[in-house]
Coordinates of C-alpha atoms in Angstrom, one line a residue:
M1 CA -28.2 -39.3 17.5
W2 CA -24.7 -37.7 16.3
P3 CA -26.1 -37.8 12.0
W4 CA -29.3 -36.6 13.9
L5 CA -27.4 -33.5 15.9
M6 CA -24.7 -32.9 12.5
A7 CA -27.9 -32.3 10.1
L8 CA -29.6 -30.3 12.6
L9 CA -26.3 -27.5 12.5
L10 CA -25.7 -28.2 8.9
T11 CA -30.0 -26.9 7.9
G12 CA -29.2 -23.9 10.9
W13 CA -25.6 -23.1 9.4
V14 CA -27.3 -22.9 5.9
A15 CA -30.8 -21.5 6.9
M16 CA -28.9 -18.3 9.1
G17 CA -26.0 -18.0 6.4
A18 CA -28.9 -18.0 3.6
W19 CA -30.9 -15.2 6.0
Q20 CA -28.2 -13.2 7.3
R21 CA -27.3 -12.8 2.6
C22 CA -30.9 -11.8 2.1
K23 CA -31.9 -10.2 5.2
P24 CA -33.5 -6.6 4.4
L25 CA -31.5 -3.5 4.3
P26 CA -32.1 -0.9 7.5
R27 CA -33.6 2.2 5.9
R28 CA -31.8 4.7 4.0
V29 CA -28.9 1.9 2.7
G30 CA -27.6 1.6 -0.5
A31 CA -30.0 5.5 -1.1
A32 CA -29.2 7.9 -3.6
W33 CA -30.4 11.7 -2.1
P34 CA -31.8 14.0 -4.3
V35 CA -29.6 15.6 -6.8
R36 CA -28.3 19.7 -5.1
A37 CA -27.9 22.6 -7.1
V38 CA -24.0 23.5 -5.2
D39 CA -22.0 26.7 -5.5
E40 CA -19.0 25.7 -3.2
V41 CA -17.3 22.5 -3.6
R42 CA -13.9 21.7 -4.3
F43 CA -11.5 18.5 -4.7
L44 CA -8.5 17.5 -2.6
S45 CA -5.9 15.1 -2.8
D46 CA -3.4 13.5 -1.0
E47 CA -0.4 12.5 -3.2
T48 CA 3.0 10.6 -3.5
W49 CA 5.8 10.9 -5.4
F50 CA 9.5 10.0 -6.2
D51 CA 12.4 12.0 -7.3
A52 CA 14.9 11.0 -9.4
R53 CA 16.9 10.0 -7.1
G54 CA 14.2 7.9 -5.4
R55 CA 12.6 10.3 -2.8
R56 CA 9.0 10.2 -1.3
H57 CA 7.3 13.7 -2.5
L58 CA 4.1 14.4 -0.3
D59 CA 1.7 17.2 -1.5
Q60 CA -1.3 16.9 0.8
A61 CA -4.3 18.9 2.1
I62 CA -7.3 16.8 2.9
F63 CA -6.6 16.0 6.7
D64 CA -5.8 19.9 6.8
E65 CA -8.7 20.7 5.6
M66 CA -11.0 18.7 8.1
L67 CA -9.2 19.9 10.4
A68 CA -10.2 23.3 9.8
M69 CA -13.2 22.4 8.4
I70 CA -13.3 21.1 12.7
D71 CA -12.0 24.1 13.6
Q72 CA -14.0 26.9 12.4
A73 CA -17.6 24.9 14.0
R74 CA -20.0 26.3 16.9
R75 CA -23.1 23.3 17.3
L76 CA -22.0 20.1 15.5
V77 CA -19.3 18.2 14.5
V78 CA -20.0 14.5 12.4
L79 CA -17.4 12.6 11.5
D80 CA -17.5 8.7 10.5
V81 CA -14.4 7.1 9.8
F82 CA -13.5 3.6 8.8
L83 CA -9.6 3.6 10.6
F84 CA -8.8 5.7 13.6
N85 CA -6.0 4.2 15.4
D86 CA -2.4 4.6 15.7
F87 CA -2.1 0.9 14.4
T88 CA 1.5 1.5 11.8
A89 CA 1.8 -2.5 12.0
G90 CA 4.6 -3.8 10.0
V91 CA 4.9 0.1 9.0
G92 CA 7.4 0.8 11.0
G93 CA 6.5 4.2 12.6
D94 CA 9.5 6.9 10.8
G95 CA 7.9 9.9 8.2
L96 CA 4.6 8.9 9.7
R97 CA 1.5 11.5 10.4
P98 CA -0.1 10.7 13.6
L99 CA -3.3 11.3 11.7
S100 CA -5.4 9.6 14.7
A101 CA -3.8 11.8 17.3
E102 CA -4.2 15.2 15.8
L103 CA -7.6 14.6 15.0
S104 CA -8.5 13.6 18.3
A105 CA -6.5 16.4 20.3
A106 CA -8.9 18.5 17.6
L107 CA -12.2 17.8 18.5
V108 CA -11.1 17.9 22.1
A109 CA -10.4 20.7 22.3
Q110 CA -12.4 22.2 19.4
K111 CA -15.4 20.5 22.7
R112 CA -13.1 22.2 25.9
R113 CA -13.3 25.5 23.9
Y114 CA -17.0 24.7 22.7
P115 CA -18.5 23.2 25.6
E116 CA -22.1 23.6 23.8
L117 CA -20.6 22.1 20.4
E118 CA -22.3 19.1 20.0
A119 CA -19.5 16.2 18.9
V120 CA -19.6 12.8 17.6
V121 CA -17.1 10.5 16.2
I122 CA -18.9 6.3 14.5
T123 CA -16.4 4.1 13.5
D124 CA -15.7 1.1 12.4
P125 CA -15.7 -1.9 15.1
L126 CA -12.2 -3.2 14.0
N127 CA -10.4 -0.3 15.4
T128 CA -11.1 -2.1 18.7
L129 CA -10.4 -5.5 17.4
Y130 CA -14.5 -6.1 17.7
G131 CA -14.5 -5.2 21.2
G132 CA -10.9 -6.5 21.9
L133 CA -8.8 -3.6 22.8
E134 CA -9.6 0.0 24.6
L135 CA -7.5 2.7 22.6
D136 CA -5.6 5.3 24.8
H137 CA -7.8 8.6 22.0
L138 CA -11.3 6.6 21.6
E139 CA -11.7 7.0 26.3
A140 CA -9.9 10.4 26.2
L141 CA -13.0 11.0 23.1
R142 CA -15.6 10.0 25.4
R143 CA -13.9 11.8 28.3
A144 CA -14.0 15.3 26.9
G145 CA -17.9 14.4 26.2
I146 CA -17.9 13.2 22.1
V147 CA -19.9 10.3 21.5
V148 CA -17.6 8.2 19.6
V149 CA -19.9 5.8 18.1
L150 CA -19.0 2.1 16.8
T151 CA -21.2 1.1 14.6
D152 CA -23.4 -2.1 14.7
L153 CA -22.5 -5.0 11.5
N154 CA -24.9 -6.7 12.6
R155 CA -27.4 -5.0 10.6
L156 CA -25.6 -6.0 8.2
R157 CA -26.1 -8.3 5.5
A158 CA -23.2 -10.8 5.1
S159 CA -20.3 -10.5 3.4
N160 CA -18.5 -13.9 4.0
P161 CA -22.0 -15.8 4.0
L162 CA -20.4 -19.0 4.8
W163 CA -18.4 -17.9 7.6
S164 CA -21.6 -16.0 8.7
G165 CA -23.7 -18.4 8.9
L166 CA -22.1 -20.0 12.1
W167 CA -20.9 -16.4 13.7
H168 CA -24.8 -15.8 14.6
L169 CA -24.9 -19.1 15.6
G170 CA -22.8 -19.0 18.3
P171 CA -19.3 -17.1 18.8
R172 CA -21.3 -13.6 18.4
W173 CA -23.3 -13.8 22.2
L174 CA -19.7 -15.1 22.9
G175 CA -19.3 -11.1 23.9
N176 CA -15.6 -9.4 23.9
R177 CA -13.6 -8.4 26.9
P178 CA -10.4 -6.4 26.4
E179 CA -8.6 -7.8 29.2
R180 CA -8.9 -11.4 28.7
G181 CA -6.8 -10.7 25.3
W182 CA -3.5 -13.9 24.7
L183 CA -3.3 -13.9 20.8
P184 CA -0.5 -11.1 19.1
N185 CA -2.6 -8.3 16.8
A186 CA -2.5 -8.7 13.8
L187 CA -1.9 -5.0 13.2
G188 CA -0.8 -2.9 16.0
P189 CA 0.2 -3.4 20.2
G190 CA -2.2 -5.9 22.5
R191 CA -3.1 -8.9 22.8
V192 CA -6.8 -10.0 21.9
T193 CA -9.1 -13.0 22.0
L194 CA -10.3 -15.6 19.6
R195 CA -13.1 -13.6 19.2
S196 CA -11.4 -10.9 17.9
Y197 CA -10.3 -12.3 14.7
L198 CA -13.7 -14.6 14.5
A199 CA -15.1 -11.1 14.4
M200 CA -13.3 -10.2 11.9
L201 CA -13.5 -13.1 9.6
N202 CA -17.3 -11.7 8.6
F203 CA -15.3 -9.0 6.5
N204 CA -18.0 -6.6 7.0
A205 CA -16.6 -2.9 7.7
N206 CA -18.8 0.4 8.1
H207 CA -16.2 1.8 5.3
R208 CA -17.3 5.4 4.7
K209 CA -15.3 8.3 5.4
T210 CA -17.2 11.5 5.6
L211 CA -17.1 14.8 8.0
V212 CA -20.6 17.0 8.6
V213 CA -19.9 20.3 10.4
D214 CA -22.0 23.7 10.5
E215 CA -20.8 26.7 8.9
G216 CA -21.0 30.2 10.1
E217 CA -25.5 30.0 9.7
G218 CA -24.5 26.9 7.2
W219 CA -23.8 23.3 6.6
A220 CA -20.0 22.0 4.9
G221 CA -19.5 18.4 4.6
L222 CA -16.4 16.6 2.8
V223 CA -16.5 13.0 1.7
T224 CA -13.4 11.5 1.4
S225 CA -10.7 7.4 0.2
A226 CA -8.8 8.6 3.4
N227 CA -8.4 7.5 6.5
P228 CA -7.2 9.0 9.9
H229 CA -5.0 5.6 10.1
D230 CA -0.9 6.5 10.9
A231 CA -0.1 3.3 9.4
S232 CA -2.4 5.3 5.9
S233 CA -0.4 8.5 5.5
L234 CA 1.7 7.8 2.9
H235 CA -1.5 6.1 1.1
G236 CA -2.9 8.3 -2.1
N237 CA -6.3 9.3 -1.0
V238 CA -9.1 11.9 -2.6
A239 CA -11.6 14.3 -1.4
L240 CA -14.6 16.7 -2.1
R241 CA -15.7 19.2 0.5
F242 CA -18.5 20.6 -0.3
G243 CA -21.8 23.2 0.5
G244 CA -25.1 23.6 1.0
E245 CA -28.1 21.3 1.2
A246 CA -26.2 18.3 0.1
A247 CA -23.6 18.7 3.3
L248 CA -27.4 18.4 4.9
D249 CA -28.0 15.8 3.2
L250 CA -24.9 13.8 4.0
L251 CA -26.0 14.2 7.8
A252 CA -29.1 12.5 7.4
S253 CA -26.8 9.8 6.3
E254 CA -25.0 9.6 9.0
R255 CA -27.8 10.1 11.0
A256 CA -29.3 6.9 10.3
V257 CA -26.3 5.3 10.8
A258 CA -26.1 6.1 14.3
S259 CA -29.5 5.3 15.4
W260 CA -28.7 1.9 14.6
S261 CA -26.7 2.3 18.6
G262 CA -29.3 4.3 20.2
I263 CA -27.1 8.3 19.3
N264 CA -29.6 10.5 17.6
L265 CA -27.7 13.2 16.4
P266 CA -29.1 16.9 16.1
G267 CA -29.5 19.0 13.2
P268 CA -31.9 19.6 10.7
M269 CA -33.4 17.5 8.3
P270 CA -32.5 18.7 4.5
P271 CA -35.1 19.9 2.6
D272 CA -37.0 17.8 0.2
P273 CA -36.1 17.9 -3.1
A274 CA -36.8 21.1 -6.1
P275 CA -36.1 21.3 -9.9
V276 CA -32.6 22.1 -9.2
A277 CA -31.4 25.6 -11.1
G278 CA -27.3 26.1 -11.5
N279 CA -25.3 24.5 -13.9
L280 CA -22.9 22.7 -10.7
R281 CA -24.7 20.3 -9.1
L282 CA -24.2 17.4 -6.6
Q283 CA -25.5 14.3 -5.6
L284 CA -25.3 12.8 -1.7
L285 CA -24.2 8.2 -3.1
T286 CA -24.4 5.8 -0.1
E287 CA -24.0 1.7 -1.1
A288 CA -25.1 -0.1 -4.0
A289 CA -25.6 2.8 -5.7
I290 CA -23.1 3.9 -6.0
R291 CA -22.9 1.5 -7.8
K292 CA -26.0 2.0 -9.9
A293 CA -23.8 6.1 -10.6
L294 CA -20.6 4.4 -11.9
L295 CA -22.4 2.0 -14.6
A296 CA -24.9 4.7 -15.3
A297 CA -21.4 6.6 -16.4
I298 CA -19.7 4.2 -17.8
E299 CA -23.1 3.4 -20.5
A300 CA -23.4 6.7 -20.6
C301 CA -19.4 7.5 -22.3
Q302 CA -19.8 7.2 -26.1
E303 CA -17.3 6.9 -29.6
G304 CA -14.3 10.0 -28.3
D305 CA -15.7 10.4 -24.8
R306 CA -12.3 9.4 -22.0
L307 CA -12.9 8.3 -19.1
D308 CA -10.5 7.4 -16.6
L309 CA -10.4 5.8 -12.6
V310 CA -7.6 5.6 -10.4
V311 CA -9.1 3.0 -8.3
F312 CA -6.9 1.0 -5.5
Y313 CA -9.3 -2.6 -6.5
L314 CA -11.1 -2.9 -9.7
A315 CA -13.3 -6.5 -8.9
H316 CA -16.3 -5.7 -9.8
R317 CA -17.2 -7.6 -12.9
G318 CA -20.7 -5.3 -13.8
V319 CA -18.1 -2.8 -13.8
I320 CA -15.8 -5.0 -15.3
E321 CA -18.0 -5.7 -18.3
A322 CA -19.6 -2.1 -18.9
L323 CA -15.5 -0.9 -19.1
Q324 CA -15.6 -3.3 -22.0
A325 CA -17.7 -2.5 -23.7
A326 CA -17.7 1.1 -23.7
S327 CA -13.9 0.5 -25.3
R328 CA -15.6 -1.9 -28.0
R329 CA -17.9 1.8 -28.4
G330 CA -14.5 3.3 -28.6
V331 CA -15.0 5.1 -25.2
R332 CA -11.1 6.2 -25.0
V333 CA -10.9 3.9 -21.6
R334 CA -7.9 4.3 -18.4
A335 CA -7.3 2.9 -15.5
L336 CA -3.9 4.3 -13.4
L337 CA -4.6 0.9 -10.7
D338 CA -2.2 -0.2 -7.1
P339 CA -1.0 -2.4 -8.2
N340 CA -1.9 -4.5 -4.5
R341 CA 1.1 -5.3 -3.5
D342 CA 1.9 -3.6 -0.6
A343 CA -0.3 -3.9 3.1
F344 CA 0.5 -2.1 6.6
G345 CA 4.4 -3.7 5.8
L346 CA 2.8 -6.7 4.4
E347 CA 3.0 -8.3 0.3
K348 CA 0.4 -9.6 -1.4
G349 CA 0.2 -11.0 -4.3
G350 CA -1.8 -7.8 -7.0
I351 CA -5.0 -9.6 -6.8
P352 CA -8.0 -8.6 -7.7
N353 CA -5.8 -6.1 -10.1
R354 CA -3.1 -7.4 -11.6
P355 CA -5.7 -10.6 -13.2
V356 CA -8.2 -7.2 -13.5
G357 CA -5.7 -5.6 -15.5
R358 CA -5.2 -8.0 -17.7
E359 CA -8.9 -8.1 -19.1
L360 CA -8.7 -4.9 -19.2
V361 CA -5.6 -4.4 -21.1
A362 CA -6.5 -7.3 -23.7
A363 CA -10.1 -4.8 -24.2
G364 CA -8.1 -2.6 -26.0
I365 CA -8.1 -0.2 -21.9
A366 CA -5.0 1.5 -21.2
V367 CA -3.5 0.7 -18.5
R368 CA -1.4 2.0 -15.6
W369 CA 0.6 1.2 -11.9
C370 CA 0.2 3.9 -9.6
A371 CA 3.9 3.6 -8.3
T372 CA 4.5 2.8 -5.2
R373 CA 6.7 2.0 -2.8
G374 CA 5.7 0.9 0.8
E375 CA 2.4 2.9 0.7
Q376 CA -0.8 3.1 -1.7
C377 CA -2.6 4.1 -4.0
H378 CA -6.0 4.2 -2.1
S379 CA -7.9 6.4 -4.2
K380 CA -11.5 6.1 -5.5
L381 CA -12.0 7.7 -8.1
L382 CA -13.6 7.7 -12.0
L383 CA -14.1 11.4 -14.2
R384 CA -16.0 11.1 -17.6
R385 CA -15.5 13.2 -19.5
P386 CA -17.8 13.7 -23.6
A387 CA -15.6 14.2 -27.1
D388 CA -18.1 17.3 -27.9
G389 CA -16.8 19.6 -24.6
G390 CA -20.0 18.7 -23.2
E391 CA -21.6 18.0 -19.1
T392 CA -18.3 16.8 -17.3
E393 CA -19.0 14.2 -14.4
L394 CA -17.3 12.6 -11.3
I395 CA -17.4 10.3 -8.6
L396 CA -15.8 9.9 -5.6
G397 CA -15.7 8.6 -2.1
S398 CA -14.9 5.7 0.3
A399 CA -15.8 2.9 -2.1
N400 CA -13.6 0.3 -4.1
F401 CA -14.8 -0.7 -7.5
T402 CA -16.1 -4.0 -5.8
R403 CA -18.6 -6.5 -4.8
R404 CA -18.2 -5.4 -0.8
N405 CA -18.5 -2.2 -1.7
L406 CA -21.1 -2.0 -4.4
D407 CA -23.5 -4.1 -4.4
D408 CA -24.6 -3.3 0.0
L409 CA -22.3 -5.8 2.3
N410 CA -20.5 -2.7 3.5
L411 CA -21.2 1.1 4.1
E412 CA -19.2 3.4 1.7
S413 CA -20.2 6.7 1.2
S414 CA -19.5 8.8 -2.3
V415 CA -20.5 12.0 -4.1
R416 CA -21.1 12.5 -7.5
L417 CA -21.2 15.8 -9.1
L418 CA -22.1 17.2 -12.2
G419 CA -21.0 20.2 -14.1
P420 CA -19.4 21.7 -17.3
P421 CA -15.7 20.9 -18.3
D422 CA -14.4 24.6 -16.7
T423 CA -15.3 24.3 -12.8
P424 CA -12.1 24.4 -10.7
A425 CA -13.2 21.6 -8.6
L426 CA -13.9 19.2 -12.7
E427 CA -10.5 20.8 -14.2
Q428 CA -8.8 20.0 -10.4
A429 CA -10.0 16.2 -10.7
T430 CA -8.3 16.4 -14.7
A431 CA -5.2 17.7 -13.5
F432 CA -4.6 15.0 -11.0
F433 CA -5.8 12.2 -13.1
E434 CA -3.4 13.7 -15.7
R435 CA -0.3 13.8 -13.2
R436 CA -0.5 11.0 -12.1
W437 CA -0.6 9.8 -15.8
A438 CA 2.1 10.7 -17.9
S439 CA 5.0 10.1 -15.5
S440 CA 8.3 11.3 -15.2
P441 CA 12.0 9.8 -13.9
E442 CA 11.9 13.4 -12.2
R443 CA 8.7 12.9 -11.2
T444 CA 7.8 8.9 -10.9
T445 CA 3.9 9.2 -10.8
S446 CA 3.1 5.8 -12.3
E447 CA 4.1 2.9 -14.4
P448 CA 3.5 1.3 -16.9
F449 CA 2.2 -2.3 -17.6
A450 CA 4.2 -4.2 -18.5
A451 CA 5.6 -3.2 -14.4
F452 CA 3.3 -6.4 -13.1
D453 CA 2.3 -7.7 -15.4
D454 CA 2.5 -11.1 -14.2
A455 CA -1.2 -12.5 -13.0
S456 CA -1.4 -16.5 -13.7
V457 CA -4.1 -17.9 -14.1
W458 CA -4.6 -19.2 -10.5
Q459 CA -4.6 -16.1 -9.3
G460 CA -7.2 -15.3 -12.2
L461 CA -9.0 -17.9 -11.0
R462 CA -8.2 -17.1 -7.3
Y463 CA -10.0 -13.7 -7.3
R464 CA -13.0 -14.8 -9.2
I465 CA -13.6 -17.1 -6.4
M466 CA -12.9 -14.7 -3.6
E467 CA -14.2 -11.6 -5.5
A468 CA -18.0 -14.1 -6.3
T469 CA -17.5 -15.9 -2.3
G470 CA -17.0 -12.8 -0.3
L471 CA -13.9 -15.7 1.2
S472 CA -11.7 -12.1 0.4
T473 CA -9.9 -8.9 2.2
F474 CA -10.8 -6.7 -0.4

C-alpha cells in the first residue's frame, strides 16, 4: 500500500499547489481604478542621512500626517497596514519611535472623543505570528470598540506553491493557540507554535499601507510604503496624501478586503468614472495593475527622458528588462537601491539588489546605493520626466518591484500621479530623489555603485531561482 499512498499524496500535493497558484482571484484584486481629477495632493517622505561625523539625522513626516488625519476624523477611519507591532528583534530600542503605540493610542483617543466614529484596522496575520501570539495593542483597540481585521490570506494565490500545496492539504486545518507556544519568536518577544512558522513559509501577505478618513464633508486618503512598526521607524519611506473621489476608490478597495472576513465597511461608494477635467490626475492601483502601470511608464520613455527610481527590492524580470530596453533607447535611467544588507539586526546577503544592480550597470544604467546603517531604504517610487518638459508621472506605494508584489500574490496599494512638472507634489518628489542621489560628506545619503559591487555568480543564480519559484522573502 505504501507506494500507492505516496503516489496519492504526491498527486494531491502537486494538484493543490497548482490550484493555489492559479485559482481565481477575489473581485477587486489587481484593479486599476479610474483616473480622477485631484486638487489637494501632498508628497511626504521619511528620510535618514548622516553628517560628517557619522551622526544619524531624521527628517520624518509620514506618521505625523497620519496622526493628524486621524485626529480630525469624526465619522470613519479605515487603516490597512502590513507590520503593526512593537517587535524590535535584534534592532534594540535605542532611538526607535514607538509607532505602533502612538497609532493605537490615537485611534483609541479619537474613538473615546467621538463614540459614533467607526474605526476599522486591517492588518496582516504575521503580526500575531498567524494566531500564535496575542498583542496587547490589538486587544486594546478591540476593547475600545475598534474593529480589528486579520486578513484572510487563504483568499490569495500561492507565492510559494511548493510549500502551499502541502499546507492546504493538512497543517492549515490544525488551528493555532497563543497559549501553546514553545518555540522562540524570531521577530520579537514571546513564544509561538511550530504552526506559526509553517504558516510563515507560504510567503504571502497583505502588504498594503493605506489610510482613509472623513475630512469635513469630504474624504482624504494616504498611500505609503511605511509600516507602523517600531523596528522600522528609522527606515526611509514615501507617501502621497490626497482628497476627493480617489479617496473613495481607496475606501472601496479596502471594503473588498474587509469583506473577506465578514466585515462591511461603511461610507459612500465612489462615483462612476467621468471625463477628467484639470491637469492633475491621480489613479489608485492595486496588485498586478501596479506592474502594468510601471511597465507602461517605462515603455513611454523616449530618448533624453529621465526615469528615476528608488526601491527597496528590485527583482521582477519584466521590470528589469523594460529598464534595460529604455536605456538602450537613450532614456536617462537612474536607480537608487537599498544594498539589502540589514534586516532588523540581521545581516542579509545582498539579494536581490546587488546582482540586479550589476545587470543594470552593464546596460548603461546609473546605480547608487542608499546610505544605510542598520535601517532600510524602504521606499518604492518611480518618477518619469519627459525631456520636452511635458507631463511628469509618479508611481509610489507599498509594492516593491518583485514577483510577489506585482503578480497578484500579495495585496498591494500604490498610486499614480500625472501632471505638470511644476505641480508642488511632483516638484517635491523630484527634489526628494535629487537629495537622495546627490550625496556629500556633510550630508551622506547614498554611496557609489562600487561600494557594494560584490555580487557573485552564485548570488545571481540564487536570486533567479528564488524569484522564479517563490522560495524567497522578497
